[in-house]
């Protein structure tokens, strides 16, 4: 019997990006844990015989010290995607000129570091705007995967604010982090953004059908802090519900899924970071094995190629639009302010 499809990706957020989002001034040193975490990730994916898309931050790709780790990802056969240049979850507040610069700078740095020009995008902190979509389409991207159809975004943001040290202005910038209640109404299955003369495939990050609650791996680690049995039962149930609903799940990894509190003490505030790396790596081996057993898992680009000929529904962007309007080539035409 043929297994249903699923897609898998990893947001390669570095140490400094977590520090920056958390309001820790140490981020300016652009600290990295790639030398530790990237080999672990590649080993785990190789053990499960899986390939995925790795969304790379342009600022990391621009630093020579990260070159070997990033090249090793491409050489292992994983797709390379664009995760913005500065990894600021308020990307939706950028003007069109800033969006163009952000995406183009990331493209150039990522291609220089890996030899691959990305054609898929995920916004930092699921940040997305109509302007971003138009710029992606004008630059020839095949897909975006920044939408997160869940109702719990405000709760996740409240937890984050509670644990972060941020000024009032910094909190304002992060006011849309993890989305809002309305995001829970967004489609779970892939669709096409109708951008006038262009279109762009959107692959939402999967949440549990009907309940719309997350089940990507960071949430499983959080549940496992209460009960390993509960976490695995929840994951198994979520995958089963996807099959019943005929939803092809798109699952997300983060570096901290492979990092323990014994590796990076400064990130102890993050859920699941109380355990040593050995425990988290053992979990990941089991969970990735569960996924591979039930689905044919593809990288995002390969998955989009599989669904590109389907009659996907069109959706008009209902996202924020800032700054000036864009012409079909992605450049400013008139002010919207």
XYZ file of N, CA and C in Angstrom, residues 22 45 68 82 86 111 170 192 203 214 288 304 321 328 337:
45
model
N 14.657 37.167 22.117
C 14.403 37.180 23.567
C 14.777 38.505 24.210
N 18.659 12.623 10.652
C 17.914 12.489 9.395
C 18.448 11.338 8.558
N 31.285 25.824 6.509
C 31.377 24.357 6.473
C 30.090 23.657 6.901
N 15.107 29.904 2.146
C 15.396 31.258 2.623
C 14.564 31.541 3.866
N 17.877 38.950 8.436
C 18.105 39.346 9.828
C 17.297 38.559 10.845
N 23.305 31.482 -1.342
C 23.870 30.861 -2.536
C 25.391 30.841 -2.471
N 10.223 47.102 21.964
C 10.533 45.763 21.480
C 9.298 44.861 21.537
N -3.094 28.148 -3.395
C -2.338 29.121 -4.176
C -2.757 30.538 -3.778
N 2.191 26.327 1.558
C 2.093 25.062 2.279
C 2.066 25.386 3.769
N -0.905 22.728 17.672
C 0.357 22.314 17.050
C 0.796 20.917 17.481
N 11.039 10.680 14.621
C 11.287 10.682 13.180
C 11.007 9.304 12.589
N 6.195 20.269 -3.143
C 5.511 21.255 -3.985
C 5.512 20.804 -5.441
N -0.380 44.886 4.564
C 0.403 45.433 3.454
C 0.925 46.793 3.909
N 4.302 44.684 -10.934
C 4.477 43.244 -11.140
C 5.908 42.761 -11.011
N 0.707 54.954 2.358
C 0.705 55.483 3.706
C -0.088 56.785 3.778
